[in-house]
Amino acid sequence: MMTAGLSCDPPSLTASIMMAINPKRMTAAHAMLSALARNGIDHVFLVPGESYLGLLDALNDFPQIDVVTCRHEAGAGFMACADGRLTRRPGVFMVSRGPGATNGSIAVHTAQQDAIPLILIIGQVPKKDLRRQAFQEIDYQKMFGSIAKWVAEATEPEQLAELAFKALRVATSGTPGPVVLVVPEDIQQQDVLPPQWIVQPMAATTASPDAVRQVASLLEKAQRPLIVAGGAFDVPRGRETLLALAQSWHVPIALSFRRHDLFPNSNPLYAGDLGLANPAPQMELFHSSDLILALGTRFGDITSQGYTFPQLPRPAQTFVHCYPDPAIVGQHFAADVGLICDPVTFARDLTAPQAANAPASRREWAARVRARYEEIVAWPAPRSGEPVDFTDVVRALAPRLARDSILCLDAGTFAAPVYRHIEFEYPQRLMAPLAGAMGYGTPAAIACALREPSRKVICMVGDGGFMMTGNEMIAAVTRKLPILLVLSNNRSYGSIRAHQDRDYPGRHIGTDLFNPDFLRIAQAFGMQAERVTHAREIDAALDRGLAATAPYFIEVLTRLSAVPPRGD
Ligand SMILES: Cc1ncc(C[n+]2csc(CCOP(=O)(O)OP(=O)(O)O)c2C)c(N)n1
């Protein structure tokens, strides 16, 4: 892999914010922001704090950076996660020390689980007070040590720009993930020389021609091959490359956890996703494959059905694993062929020049896998009346989704029918946290609408999740973002209640919710809002909500889910 590293900055890229005060000097805060801005960072999500006043003040001099003020650090962090997922550049959020950092930590965990590039910048106590347990001090190396890719605390002003450069590299390389930068409050305002580097783009790593030939020959011989593809294909040309590969060999494709938007779901080679609710007959079929190509997926807990698919640690079938991070390839499942390289490039190299005349056995296998998927995805008979079954809301939404809609989901039972029944066609996007974090949906929708103003953004959230970060909707009002927010109000932490039903029948505790009047809350925020109480009202409400040119809020009074999910 070509290292990006820090290299000399071409004169044309010299920062436009060279300080008016002294063109040869700038504050450390300016240098840090300059490093970020010159590498494409154009949004910063934050809750302000006195521990990073210097950085805040410097943001005044970066009009190219949109400062999105949030109401809770979890909201800021989730916005940065969604922005990082959409752009593949690090999402950046800034928080105050101690309470701000602890509030924001959920996003660091989400970025790690979701493999999203993220940079969290935290103000810190003055340098002289470090490790004195000063007011609101935390040792962030210890706090974030197991969930961040890298935690760095500056002690000298010159380090700020350097840390920002390195953070951009670390967050995006190998398995993308979160980086935490800690900046003592008293070094942000000190003068430094302007940074003189930019992060160079990386060249993609490729598999050797021998390795490509080896896998091609495995594919030629396989009767029942299956590709399991994951997040590494969420890059420009990634989806097209995956489609071309599958078609050229006539191989069915299953997608990793919550990555439904990587492959056209209507394509006969689409086998479904590996998630929380794969029925046993489908898994039996997948187990009966004779070759698995795991491409661009970490093959983690949920994708591998709790490390049971394929067989752990030695798969029963031939197993090829391709991922750009050496720590991941063969991590759980022993690979017959392990490839540490860019999966998109590998998929391109593996694509047969002409679509293979697939043998009848292969065609029959692909058809069987597809038939199983079609059984799963088929809508159940409408069940609604009053209160509404949220599946019927999802059913009504599916044909109304525009070609380029972005669907942001919070965690909860209401989301289950989306994962099971909605068929995604790119450029439609599914934005749902792999970490299963409640509170993600609303802020993610804000970040998506800011990034993609011409696309319809729809957020689906439960009454539990909305009460966690729903306050961020005020940004949709102030910035006139026409997000459609659909809230499923079942007066319960329904997902957990369903677990209780399954594991401790009849013993509900801690899961009933007494809710405020959501309609009045939404209206008080300045949103147009309406309530759906009966199934017959769903269609018209969705039509109004989707046509709205301002944020629109639909509360649906829903019944509790009858089907206990396996997870969230
Ligand atoms: C931050 C966070 N806290 C707790 C959980 C555990 N959890 C998962 S789903 C859920 C309930 C979600 O309730 P709600 O938003 O009302 O949606 P519903 O399941 O009722 O559809 C809880 C508490 C979680 N995933 N994330």
Coordinates of C-alpha atoms and ligand atoms in Angstrom, one line a residue:
M1 CA 0.0 0.0 0.0
M2 CA 1.3 3.4 -0.9
T3 CA 1.5 5.4 2.3
A4 CA -0.3 8.7 2.3
G5 CA 1.8 10.2 5.0
L6 CA 2.5 13.9 5.2
S7 CA 4.0 15.4 2.2
C8 CA 4.8 18.9 0.9
D9 CA 1.9 21.1 0.2
P10 CA 1.8 22.4 -3.4
P11 CA 1.9 26.3 -3.3
S12 CA -1.6 26.4 -4.9
L13 CA -3.0 24.7 -1.8
T14 CA -1.6 27.2 0.6
A15 CA -4.3 27.8 3.1
S16 CA -6.6 30.6 2.2
I17 CA -6.9 31.6 5.8
M18 CA -3.3 32.6 6.1
M19 CA -3.7 34.8 9.1
A20 CA -4.2 38.4 8.4
I21 CA -2.5 39.0 11.7
N22 CA 0.8 37.6 10.5
P23 CA 1.0 35.7 7.3
K24 CA 3.9 33.6 8.6
R25 CA 2.2 32.5 11.8
M26 CA -1.3 31.3 12.8
T27 CA -2.8 29.9 16.0
A28 CA -2.5 26.2 16.6
A29 CA -6.4 26.1 16.4
H30 CA -6.2 27.7 12.9
A31 CA -3.5 25.3 11.9
M32 CA -5.6 22.3 13.0
L33 CA -8.7 23.5 11.2
S34 CA -6.6 24.4 8.1
A35 CA -5.4 20.8 8.0
L36 CA -8.9 19.5 8.2
A37 CA -10.4 22.0 5.7
R38 CA -7.7 21.4 3.1
N39 CA -8.5 17.7 3.3
G40 CA -12.1 18.2 2.5
I41 CA -13.7 18.6 5.9
D42 CA -16.6 21.0 5.3
H43 CA -18.9 20.2 8.2
V44 CA -18.3 20.3 11.9
F45 CA -21.0 19.1 14.3
L46 CA -20.6 20.4 17.9
V47 CA -21.9 21.4 21.3
P48 CA -19.7 24.2 22.4
G49 CA -17.6 24.1 25.6
E50 CA -15.3 26.4 27.4
S51 CA -12.5 23.9 27.1
Y52 CA -12.2 24.5 23.3
L53 CA -12.9 28.2 23.0
G54 CA -9.8 28.7 20.9
L55 CA -10.9 26.2 18.3
L56 CA -14.4 27.6 18.3
D57 CA -13.1 31.1 17.7
A58 CA -10.9 29.9 14.9
L59 CA -14.0 28.4 13.1
N60 CA -15.0 32.1 12.5
D61 CA -12.2 32.2 9.9
F62 CA -13.3 29.1 8.0
P63 CA -16.4 30.0 6.2
Q64 CA -16.0 26.9 4.1
I65 CA -16.8 24.8 7.2
D66 CA -20.5 24.6 8.1
V67 CA -20.8 24.7 11.9
V68 CA -23.8 22.6 12.9
T69 CA -24.7 23.4 16.5
C70 CA -26.4 20.5 18.2
R71 CA -28.4 20.0 21.4
H72 CA -26.6 17.0 22.7
E73 CA -23.1 15.5 22.0
A74 CA -24.7 12.2 21.0
G75 CA -26.6 14.1 18.4
A76 CA -23.5 15.8 17.2
G77 CA -21.6 12.5 17.1
F78 CA -24.4 10.6 15.2
M79 CA -24.5 13.4 12.6
A80 CA -20.8 13.1 12.2
C81 CA -21.2 9.3 11.8
A82 CA -23.8 9.7 9.1
D83 CA -21.8 12.3 7.3
G84 CA -18.7 10.1 7.5
R85 CA -20.7 7.2 6.1
L86 CA -22.0 9.2 3.2
T87 CA -18.8 11.0 2.2
R88 CA -16.2 8.3 3.3
R89 CA -14.3 11.3 4.7
P90 CA -14.1 11.5 8.4
G91 CA -17.2 13.0 10.0
V92 CA -15.9 15.6 12.6
F93 CA -17.5 16.5 15.9
M94 CA -16.3 18.7 18.7
V95 CA -17.2 18.5 22.3
S96 CA -16.2 19.9 25.7
R97 CA -14.2 17.9 28.1
G98 CA -15.6 15.5 30.7
P99 CA -19.4 15.7 30.4
G100 CA -19.3 16.6 26.7
A101 CA -17.0 13.7 25.9
T102 CA -19.0 11.2 28.0
N103 CA -22.1 12.3 26.2
G104 CA -20.5 11.9 22.8
S105 CA -18.9 8.5 23.5
I106 CA -21.8 6.6 21.9
A107 CA -20.8 7.9 18.5
V108 CA -17.2 6.7 18.9
H109 CA -18.6 3.2 19.7
T110 CA -21.0 3.4 16.7
A111 CA -18.2 4.5 14.4
Q112 CA -16.1 1.6 15.5
Q113 CA -18.9 -1.0 15.0
D114 CA -20.0 0.6 11.8
A115 CA -16.5 1.0 10.4
I116 CA -17.1 4.7 9.8
P117 CA -14.3 7.3 9.6
L118 CA -14.8 9.7 12.4
I119 CA -12.8 12.4 14.3
L120 CA -13.8 13.5 17.7
I121 CA -12.0 16.6 19.0
I122 CA -12.2 17.2 22.7
G123 CA -11.1 20.3 24.6
Q124 CA -9.0 19.4 27.6
V125 CA -7.8 21.0 30.9
P126 CA -4.8 23.3 30.7
K127 CA -1.5 21.5 30.1
K128 CA -0.2 22.3 33.5
D129 CA -3.1 20.5 35.2
L130 CA -3.0 17.3 33.1
R131 CA -3.4 14.2 35.3
R132 CA -4.2 16.2 38.4
Q133 CA -7.9 15.1 38.2
A134 CA -8.6 18.7 37.4
F135 CA -12.2 19.9 36.9
Q136 CA -13.9 17.7 34.3
E137 CA -10.6 16.0 33.4
I138 CA -10.6 12.5 31.9
D139 CA -7.7 10.4 30.7
Y140 CA -9.1 9.8 27.2
Q141 CA -6.5 7.2 26.3
K142 CA -8.1 5.0 29.0
M143 CA -11.6 6.1 28.3
F144 CA -11.6 5.5 24.6
G145 CA -8.7 3.0 24.4
S146 CA -10.8 0.0 23.5
I147 CA -13.3 1.7 21.1
A148 CA -11.2 4.3 19.2
K149 CA -8.6 3.4 16.5
W150 CA -6.3 6.0 17.9
V151 CA -6.4 8.5 20.8
A152 CA -3.9 11.4 20.9
E153 CA -3.5 14.2 23.4
A154 CA -1.5 17.2 22.3
T155 CA 0.9 18.8 24.7
E156 CA 2.5 21.3 22.3
P157 CA 0.7 23.8 20.0
E158 CA 2.7 22.6 17.0
Q159 CA 1.2 19.1 17.3
L160 CA -2.4 20.2 16.5
A161 CA -2.1 20.3 12.8
E162 CA 0.1 17.2 12.7
L163 CA -2.5 15.3 14.8
A164 CA -5.3 16.4 12.4
F165 CA -3.3 15.1 9.4
K166 CA -2.6 11.8 11.0
A167 CA -6.2 11.5 12.2
L168 CA -7.5 11.9 8.6
R169 CA -5.2 9.0 7.6
V170 CA -5.9 6.7 10.5
A171 CA -9.6 7.2 10.4
T172 CA -9.8 6.2 6.7
S173 CA -7.2 3.5 6.3
G174 CA -7.6 -0.2 6.7
T175 CA -10.9 -0.7 8.6
P176 CA -12.3 2.9 8.8
G177 CA -13.0 4.0 12.4
P178 CA -13.0 6.7 15.1
V179 CA -10.0 8.8 16.2
V180 CA -10.0 11.0 19.3
L181 CA -7.9 14.1 19.4
V182 CA -7.6 15.8 22.8
V183 CA -6.5 19.5 22.9
P184 CA -5.6 21.3 26.1
E185 CA -7.4 24.6 26.2
D186 CA -4.2 26.7 26.7
I187 CA -2.4 25.6 23.6
Q188 CA -5.1 26.3 21.1
Q189 CA -4.4 30.0 20.9
Q190 CA -0.6 29.8 20.7
D191 CA 1.0 30.8 17.4
V192 CA 2.6 28.2 15.2
L193 CA 3.9 28.0 11.6
P194 CA 1.2 27.2 9.0
P195 CA 1.0 23.5 8.2
Q196 CA 2.8 22.5 5.1
W197 CA 1.4 19.2 4.2
I198 CA -1.6 17.6 2.6
V199 CA -2.8 14.0 2.9
Q200 CA -2.1 12.3 -0.4
P201 CA -4.7 10.0 -1.9
M202 CA -3.8 6.3 -1.5
A203 CA -3.3 3.9 -4.4
A204 CA -5.6 0.9 -4.1
T205 CA -3.8 -2.3 -3.2
T206 CA -4.3 -5.2 -5.6
A207 CA -4.2 -9.0 -5.4
S208 CA -1.4 -10.7 -7.4
P209 CA -2.4 -12.1 -10.8
D210 CA -1.7 -15.6 -9.3
A211 CA -4.2 -15.0 -6.5
V212 CA -6.8 -13.8 -8.9
R213 CA -6.3 -16.9 -11.1
Q214 CA -6.5 -19.1 -8.1
V215 CA -9.9 -17.7 -7.0
A216 CA -11.2 -17.7 -10.6
S217 CA -10.4 -21.4 -10.8
L218 CA -12.3 -22.0 -7.5
L219 CA -15.2 -20.2 -9.0
E220 CA -15.1 -22.2 -12.2
K221 CA -15.3 -25.5 -10.3
A222 CA -17.9 -24.4 -7.7
Q223 CA -21.4 -25.7 -8.0
R224 CA -22.9 -23.6 -5.3
P225 CA -20.8 -20.5 -4.8
L226 CA -22.0 -17.6 -2.6
I227 CA -20.6 -14.1 -2.4
V228 CA -21.0 -12.3 0.9
A229 CA -20.2 -8.6 0.3
G230 CA -19.8 -5.8 2.8
G231 CA -19.2 -2.2 3.5
A232 CA -16.0 -1.8 1.5
F233 CA -18.1 -1.7 -1.6
D234 CA -19.8 1.6 -0.4
V235 CA -17.4 3.6 -2.6
P236 CA -17.6 5.2 -6.0
R237 CA -17.9 2.3 -8.6
G238 CA -18.1 -0.2 -5.8
R239 CA -21.7 -1.2 -6.4
E240 CA -21.3 -1.5 -10.2
T241 CA -18.2 -3.6 -9.7
L242 CA -20.0 -6.0 -7.4
L243 CA -22.9 -6.3 -9.8
A244 CA -20.6 -7.0 -12.8
L245 CA -18.7 -9.6 -10.8
A246 CA -21.9 -11.4 -9.7
Q247 CA -23.3 -11.4 -13.2
S248 CA -20.1 -12.5 -15.0
W249 CA -19.9 -15.6 -12.9
H250 CA -23.6 -16.0 -12.2
V251 CA -23.1 -16.1 -8.4
P252 CA -25.7 -15.2 -5.8
I253 CA -24.8 -12.3 -3.5
A254 CA -25.7 -12.0 0.2
L255 CA -25.0 -8.6 1.8
S256 CA -23.5 -8.1 5.3
F257 CA -25.5 -6.7 8.2
R258 CA -27.5 -3.6 7.3
R259 CA -25.8 -3.1 4.0
H260 CA -29.0 -3.6 1.9
D261 CA -28.2 -0.7 -0.4
L262 CA -25.0 -2.3 -1.9
F263 CA -26.7 -4.4 -4.5
P264 CA -29.9 -4.1 -6.5
N265 CA -32.4 -6.0 -4.4
S266 CA -34.6 -6.8 -7.5
N267 CA -31.7 -8.5 -9.3
P268 CA -32.2 -12.3 -9.5
L269 CA -28.8 -12.8 -8.1
Y270 CA -29.6 -11.0 -4.9
A271 CA -29.9 -13.5 -2.0
G272 CA -30.8 -11.2 0.8
D273 CA -28.9 -9.7 3.8
L274 CA -27.4 -11.4 6.8
G275 CA -29.0 -9.8 9.7
L276 CA -30.9 -10.4 12.9
A277 CA -33.8 -12.5 11.5
N278 CA -32.6 -14.9 8.8
P279 CA -34.9 -17.9 8.9
A280 CA -33.4 -21.3 9.4
P281 CA -34.2 -22.7 5.9
Q282 CA -32.3 -19.8 4.3
M283 CA -29.3 -20.3 6.6
E284 CA -29.4 -24.1 5.7
L285 CA -29.2 -23.1 2.1
F286 CA -26.3 -20.8 2.7
H287 CA -24.5 -23.4 4.7
S288 CA -24.9 -25.8 1.8
S289 CA -22.8 -23.6 -0.5
D290 CA -19.5 -25.1 -1.6
L291 CA -17.6 -21.8 -1.9
I292 CA -17.9 -18.5 0.0
L293 CA -16.3 -15.4 -1.3
A294 CA -16.3 -12.9 1.6
L295 CA -15.5 -9.6 -0.1
G296 CA -15.1 -6.3 1.8
T297 CA -16.9 -7.6 4.9
R298 CA -15.5 -8.1 8.4
F299 CA -17.8 -11.1 8.7
G300 CA -18.6 -10.0 12.3
D301 CA -21.1 -11.1 14.9
I302 CA -24.4 -10.4 13.2
T303 CA -23.3 -11.2 9.6
S304 CA -22.0 -14.5 10.8
Q305 CA -25.2 -15.2 12.8
G306 CA -23.3 -15.2 16.1
Y307 CA -20.2 -16.8 14.6
T308 CA -22.1 -19.9 13.4
F309 CA -22.0 -19.1 9.6
P310 CA -19.8 -20.4 8.2
Q311 CA -18.6 -23.1 10.6
L312 CA -16.2 -21.7 13.2
P313 CA -13.2 -21.7 13.0
R314 CA -12.9 -23.9 9.9
P315 CA -15.6 -23.3 7.3
A316 CA -17.1 -26.5 5.8
Q317 CA -16.8 -25.0 2.3
T318 CA -13.9 -23.3 0.6
F319 CA -13.6 -19.9 2.1
V320 CA -12.0 -16.9 0.4
H321 CA -11.7 -13.7 2.5
C322 CA -10.7 -10.3 1.0
Y323 CA -10.5 -7.2 3.1
P324 CA -8.0 -4.3 3.2
D325 CA -7.1 -4.8 6.8
P326 CA -4.7 -7.6 7.8
A327 CA -6.2 -7.7 11.3
I328 CA -9.6 -8.8 9.8
V329 CA -8.7 -11.4 7.2
G330 CA -9.0 -14.8 8.8
Q331 CA -9.8 -13.1 12.2
H332 CA -12.6 -15.5 13.0
F333 CA -12.8 -18.0 10.1
A334 CA -9.8 -19.7 8.7
A335 CA -9.6 -18.7 5.0
D336 CA -8.4 -21.0 2.3
V337 CA -7.4 -17.9 0.4
G338 CA -6.8 -14.7 2.4
L339 CA -6.3 -11.5 0.5
I340 CA -5.3 -8.3 2.1
C341 CA -6.2 -5.8 -0.6
D342 CA -8.9 -3.5 -1.9
P343 CA -12.0 -5.7 -2.4
V344 CA -13.3 -3.5 -5.2
T345 CA -10.2 -3.8 -7.2
F346 CA -10.1 -7.5 -6.5
A347 CA -13.7 -7.9 -7.6
R348 CA -12.9 -6.0 -10.8
D349 CA -9.9 -8.2 -11.5
L350 CA -11.9 -11.3 -10.8
T351 CA -14.8 -10.3 -13.1
A352 CA -14.8 -12.6 -16.1
P353 CA -14.2 -10.7 -19.4
Q354 CA -17.4 -12.3 -20.7
A355 CA -20.4 -13.3 -18.8
A356 CA -19.9 -17.0 -18.0
N357 CA -22.2 -19.5 -19.6
A358 CA -23.1 -20.7 -16.2
P359 CA -23.6 -24.4 -15.9
A360 CA -27.1 -25.6 -15.3
S361 CA -26.3 -26.6 -11.7
R362 CA -25.1 -23.1 -10.9
R363 CA -28.3 -21.6 -12.4
E364 CA -30.4 -24.0 -10.4
W365 CA -28.5 -23.1 -7.2
A366 CA -28.9 -19.3 -7.8
A367 CA -32.6 -19.8 -8.5
R368 CA -33.1 -21.7 -5.3
V369 CA -31.3 -19.1 -3.3
R370 CA -33.4 -16.4 -4.9
A371 CA -36.7 -18.2 -4.3
R372 CA -35.9 -18.5 -0.6
Y373 CA -35.2 -14.7 -0.5
E374 CA -38.5 -14.0 -2.3
E375 CA -40.4 -16.0 0.3
I376 CA -38.8 -13.9 3.1
V377 CA -39.3 -10.5 1.5
A378 CA -43.0 -11.1 0.6
W379 CA -45.3 -8.8 2.5
P380 CA -47.6 -10.4 5.0
A381 CA -51.3 -9.8 4.8
P382 CA -52.2 -6.3 6.1
R383 CA -52.9 -6.6 9.8
S384 CA -53.8 -3.0 10.7
G385 CA -56.7 -1.3 11.9
E386 CA -56.4 0.6 15.1
P387 CA -53.8 0.9 16.5
V388 CA -51.7 0.5 13.5
D389 CA -49.3 -2.3 12.7
F390 CA -46.1 -0.4 11.7
T391 CA -45.5 -3.0 9.0
D392 CA -48.4 -1.4 7.1
V393 CA -46.7 2.0 7.3
V394 CA -43.5 0.5 5.8
R395 CA -45.6 -1.3 3.2
A396 CA -47.2 2.0 2.2
L397 CA -43.9 3.8 2.1
A398 CA -42.1 1.3 0.0
P399 CA -43.7 2.2 -3.4
R400 CA -43.6 5.8 -2.5
L401 CA -39.8 6.0 -2.0
A402 CA -38.1 8.1 -4.7
R403 CA -35.3 6.6 -6.7
D404 CA -32.8 8.5 -4.6
S405 CA -34.4 8.5 -1.2
I406 CA -32.3 8.2 1.9
L407 CA -33.9 6.2 4.7
C408 CA -32.5 6.8 8.2
L409 CA -33.5 4.3 10.9
D410 CA -33.2 4.4 14.6
A411 CA -33.0 1.1 16.7
G412 CA -36.2 -0.7 17.6
T413 CA -38.9 -3.2 16.5
F414 CA -40.5 -0.7 14.2
A415 CA -37.5 -1.0 11.9
A416 CA -37.8 -4.8 11.5
P417 CA -40.2 -4.6 8.5
V418 CA -37.9 -2.2 6.7
Y419 CA -35.0 -4.6 6.9
R420 CA -37.2 -7.5 5.9
H421 CA -39.5 -6.1 3.2
I422 CA -38.2 -2.9 1.6
E423 CA -36.2 -3.6 -1.5
F424 CA -33.4 -1.1 -2.1
E425 CA -32.2 0.0 -5.5
Y426 CA -29.1 2.2 -5.6
P427 CA -29.0 5.3 -5.3
Q428 CA -31.5 4.7 -2.6
R429 CA -29.7 4.6 0.7
L430 CA -30.3 2.8 4.0
M431 CA -28.6 4.6 6.9
A432 CA -29.0 2.4 10.0
P433 CA -26.4 1.9 12.8
L434 CA -24.7 -1.5 12.8
A435 CA -24.1 -0.8 16.4
G436 CA -27.8 -0.8 17.1
A437 CA -27.6 2.5 18.9
M438 CA -30.9 4.2 19.8
G439 CA -30.9 7.9 19.1
Y440 CA -29.1 7.6 15.7
G441 CA -32.1 8.1 13.4
T442 CA -33.0 11.7 13.9
P443 CA -29.4 13.2 13.8
A444 CA -28.5 11.0 10.9
A445 CA -31.4 12.4 9.0
I446 CA -30.2 15.9 9.7
A447 CA -26.7 15.1 8.5
C448 CA -28.0 13.4 5.3
A449 CA -30.3 16.3 4.5
L450 CA -27.4 18.8 4.9
R451 CA -25.2 16.7 2.7
E452 CA -27.8 15.8 0.1
P453 CA -30.3 18.7 0.0
S454 CA -31.9 17.6 -3.3
R455 CA -32.8 14.1 -2.0
K456 CA -35.8 13.1 0.2
V457 CA -34.6 12.1 3.6
I458 CA -37.0 10.0 5.7
C459 CA -36.4 9.1 9.3
M460 CA -38.2 6.3 11.1
V461 CA -37.9 6.2 14.8
G462 CA -39.6 4.8 17.9
D463 CA -41.0 6.7 20.8
G464 CA -38.1 5.6 22.9
G465 CA -35.4 6.6 20.4
F466 CA -37.1 9.9 19.5
M467 CA -36.9 11.0 23.2
M468 CA -33.2 10.4 23.1
T469 CA -32.1 12.7 20.3
G470 CA -35.3 14.0 18.8
N471 CA -34.4 17.5 19.9
E472 CA -32.0 17.7 17.0
M473 CA -35.0 18.1 14.7
I474 CA -34.8 21.8 15.6
A475 CA -31.9 22.0 13.1
A476 CA -34.2 20.7 10.4
V477 CA -36.6 23.6 11.2
T478 CA -34.0 26.3 11.4
R479 CA -32.2 25.1 8.3
K480 CA -35.5 24.4 6.4
L481 CA -34.6 20.7 5.7
P482 CA -37.6 18.9 4.3
I483 CA -37.1 15.7 6.3
L484 CA -40.1 13.4 6.8
L485 CA -40.0 12.0 10.3
V486 CA -42.2 9.1 11.0
L487 CA -42.5 8.1 14.7
S488 CA -43.9 4.8 15.8
N489 CA -45.6 5.4 19.2
N490 CA -46.3 2.1 20.9
R491 CA -45.8 3.6 24.3
S492 CA -43.1 1.1 25.0
Y493 CA -39.4 0.2 24.6
G494 CA -41.0 -2.3 22.3
S495 CA -38.0 -4.2 21.3
I496 CA -37.0 -5.0 24.9
R497 CA -40.6 -5.7 25.8
A498 CA -40.6 -8.3 23.0
H499 CA -37.4 -9.9 24.5
Q500 CA -39.1 -10.0 27.8
D501 CA -42.2 -11.7 26.2
R502 CA -39.9 -14.3 24.8
D503 CA -37.6 -14.9 27.8
Y504 CA -39.7 -13.9 30.8
P505 CA -43.3 -14.3 29.7
G506 CA -45.8 -12.1 31.4
R507 CA -43.1 -10.3 33.5
H508 CA -42.8 -6.9 31.9
I509 CA -40.8 -4.4 33.8
G510 CA -39.1 -1.1 32.9
T511 CA -40.4 -1.1 29.3
D512 CA -43.8 0.8 29.5
L513 CA -43.5 4.4 28.5
F514 CA -45.6 7.4 29.4
N515 CA -45.2 9.8 26.5
P516 CA -45.7 13.5 26.0
D517 CA -48.0 14.8 23.3
F518 CA -45.6 14.3 20.4
L519 CA -47.8 16.3 18.0
R520 CA -47.7 19.3 20.2
I521 CA -43.9 18.9 20.7
A522 CA -43.4 18.7 16.9
Q523 CA -45.6 21.7 16.4
A524 CA -43.8 23.6 19.1
F525 CA -40.6 22.9 17.2
G526 CA -42.2 24.5 14.2
M527 CA -42.8 21.4 12.2
Q528 CA -46.0 20.5 10.3
A529 CA -47.4 17.5 12.1
E530 CA -50.2 15.0 12.1
R531 CA -51.2 11.9 13.9
V532 CA -52.2 8.6 12.3
T533 CA -54.4 6.5 14.5
H534 CA -56.0 4.1 11.9
A535 CA -54.5 2.2 9.0
R536 CA -56.8 3.9 6.5
E537 CA -55.1 7.2 7.2
I538 CA -51.5 6.0 6.4
D539 CA -51.5 6.6 2.6
A540 CA -52.7 10.2 2.7
A541 CA -50.4 11.1 5.6
L542 CA -47.4 9.7 3.8
D543 CA -48.3 11.6 0.6
R544 CA -48.6 14.9 2.5
G545 CA -45.3 14.2 4.4
L546 CA -43.3 13.3 1.3
A547 CA -44.6 16.2 -0.7
A548 CA -43.8 18.7 2.1
T549 CA -41.1 21.2 1.4
A550 CA -40.4 21.8 5.1
P551 CA -39.8 19.3 8.0
Y552 CA -42.8 17.1 8.4
F553 CA -43.7 14.9 11.4
I554 CA -46.1 12.0 11.4
E555 CA -46.9 10.2 14.7
V556 CA -48.4 6.8 14.2
L557 CA -50.1 5.2 17.1
T558 CA -48.9 1.6 16.8
R559 CA -49.5 -1.7 18.4
L560 CA -46.8 -3.7 20.1
S561 CA -44.9 -6.1 17.9
A562 CA -46.2 -9.6 18.1
V563 CA -43.0 -11.1 16.9
P564 CA -40.1 -11.1 19.3
P565 CA -36.9 -10.1 17.3
R566 CA -33.6 -11.8 18.0
G567 CA -31.9 -8.5 18.5
D568 CA -32.5 -4.8 18.1
Ligands
LIG1 C1 -28.7 3.9 23.4 C2 -29.3 2.5 23.5 N1 -29.9 2.2 24.7 C3 -30.6 1.1 24.8 C4 -30.6 0.2 23.8 C5 -31.4 -1.1 24.0 N2 -32.6 -1.1 23.1 C6 -32.7 -1.5 21.9 S1 -34.1 -1.3 21.1 C7 -34.8 -0.6 22.5 C8 -36.2 -0.1 22.6 C9 -36.5 0.8 21.4 O1 -37.7 1.4 21.7 P1 -38.4 2.4 20.7 O2 -37.5 3.4 20.2 O3 -39.7 2.9 21.3 O4 -38.8 1.4 19.5 P2 -39.7 0.1 19.5 O5 -38.8 -1.0 19.8 O6 -40.7 0.3 20.5 O7 -40.2 0.0 18.1 C10 -33.8 -0.5 23.5 C11 -34.1 0.1 24.9 C12 -30.0 0.5 22.6 N3 -29.9 -0.3 21.5 N4 -29.4 1.7 22.5

